[in-house]
């Protein structure tokens, strides 16, 4: 597969896939929460652009609505909410010491290889472009999970959670040219409600353990200590 | 289709009503009425399906066939009986100072929200909407798990939110892959409709569907509580209010399994291999055994029964995985009897915890002497869930065993072992709680055990004889799922 021989739309999609994957790696190694949130917003912006390009090239108008929804939710509302939370709790001065950073980054790289391995069988029936798009989506999801595992702050967990959604969204846009409208609206609604609930939870967690470090949420055990 | 629309409308009105109501004193009773009207709508729907067979709504948005119709009625029934239990129970919790009026408003509003999500999961014909509704069920219940605002409950709710959210995201990836396979053979807007997919299953790309099923199983499996994705379940059950545990165990787990079985039907049609079945069998068997073993180590009575739920959900997943007509029939029956029994048990457990003032099992003693109805309710419920004849759980477990003996004889050994371990695990804890002397000063509480008796009577009835219309639906659903008739 030679990228110059592809049409314009495919080239854009492939570049976007690469950039979205890159932002996931940048988030993974980020110990400062404000930068983490910024990278998340950048990832959201890339998704918005991908959606808009897809809407334009495929002449599919309902994708414009998706693009606007993504812009409003993932680039503006959620990063704004998380940023406020960070500033309110004075977490922006701390740099989270990430344990085993090298191992985490290497793990991230192997997850990406793993995604390609898992999805490789579909190459028999479709174009290699699709494999790239789907494999990047899957690895963005897996990297989101790794981000949640390697970070301790509840805010980083929310960023990881939402970046998993980003991976899914990318797959839906690129591989299937967007889900049916009703499903897409439903998903956007769920994301919105989830974001609001996370906001409520930050408040509860802070009033309960006076911190947003989820490692301190350790009262429930299988057996008594 | 009118009753299905009515059903969704009622619950939607319920959410808004409890959000803005001023009748703070009567909310429990009003909730009962909402659920009673829902039950009426589902019975109406069931009669329609009984008379006319499968119903597909005008734009094919909703589908009610013999597989989901009884689950819909079951959902409404357990929703109603649990709301009958919940009214005095939540009142009591308020008197203890654990709750405020506003939180009760949230509770009742989200109770209806949860019911809406469950009805939507069951009635929708669109695999994407099914996912949205399943995620909606998490969102509706997450604030209920942390309703008491104790550090433990907030921890449990956070865990529930994150684990189920991440888990269910996998199911969305599976759904996207499913859609991807479907748009290759058909047009966009209808490509996620289950009825369309099922009709054209053999044209779907088998490679893509195999990968999709893995994601769907992991995603919805998190909600079923399959080991090793089960960690949220005991925490959420033990820290949330008891009526929530009853509906989570009785309804949510079932509906997640329903989603997996619907997906399996598509994958089986496309791949003509047993891959989906083997995956479900191994996850199911693992959950069954781990659930049974963990029963022994529990200290908290609600955790005990949530592990029992994991064990039973494992058995059902196993049964659907074995496939074949007999195992599928058994799985369908087990879904029904387990929901009825488990929600009855959680109702009794809620009362028992109020009697003793704690959920710790070593502090709960002498229930029969304090309040015989609760003591006997708990004992009979446990006998039923452990799979003793003549209760319905025995019938379905026996059928699962029989089917396993037929298809995979070696697997009967771990199954029998698991049933034995689970039985011992339950009774070593229940025996001292119901019998023995009561601690000083232990007083009976105001309790309405009508739901418990009703549920257990139904389970007994299903154990002795299955009414013909239900048997008819079960066998039609079996034909639909497994391709052959059990009779």
XYZ file of C-alpha atoms in Angstrom, chain A residues 14 28 34 39 80 87 100 146 154 190 198 218 225:
13
model
C -4.611 7.600 7.443
C 0.061 7.923 28.380
C -3.399 20.100 32.772
C -3.790 16.442 24.886
C -13.338 22.642 30.557
C -7.625 24.229 39.337
C 7.584 2.253 35.608
C -3.422 1.469 30.219
C -9.448 10.215 39.378
C -24.593 8.745 27.323
C -18.101 12.225 36.861
C -9.450 0.943 49.305
C -7.735 -7.242 57.164
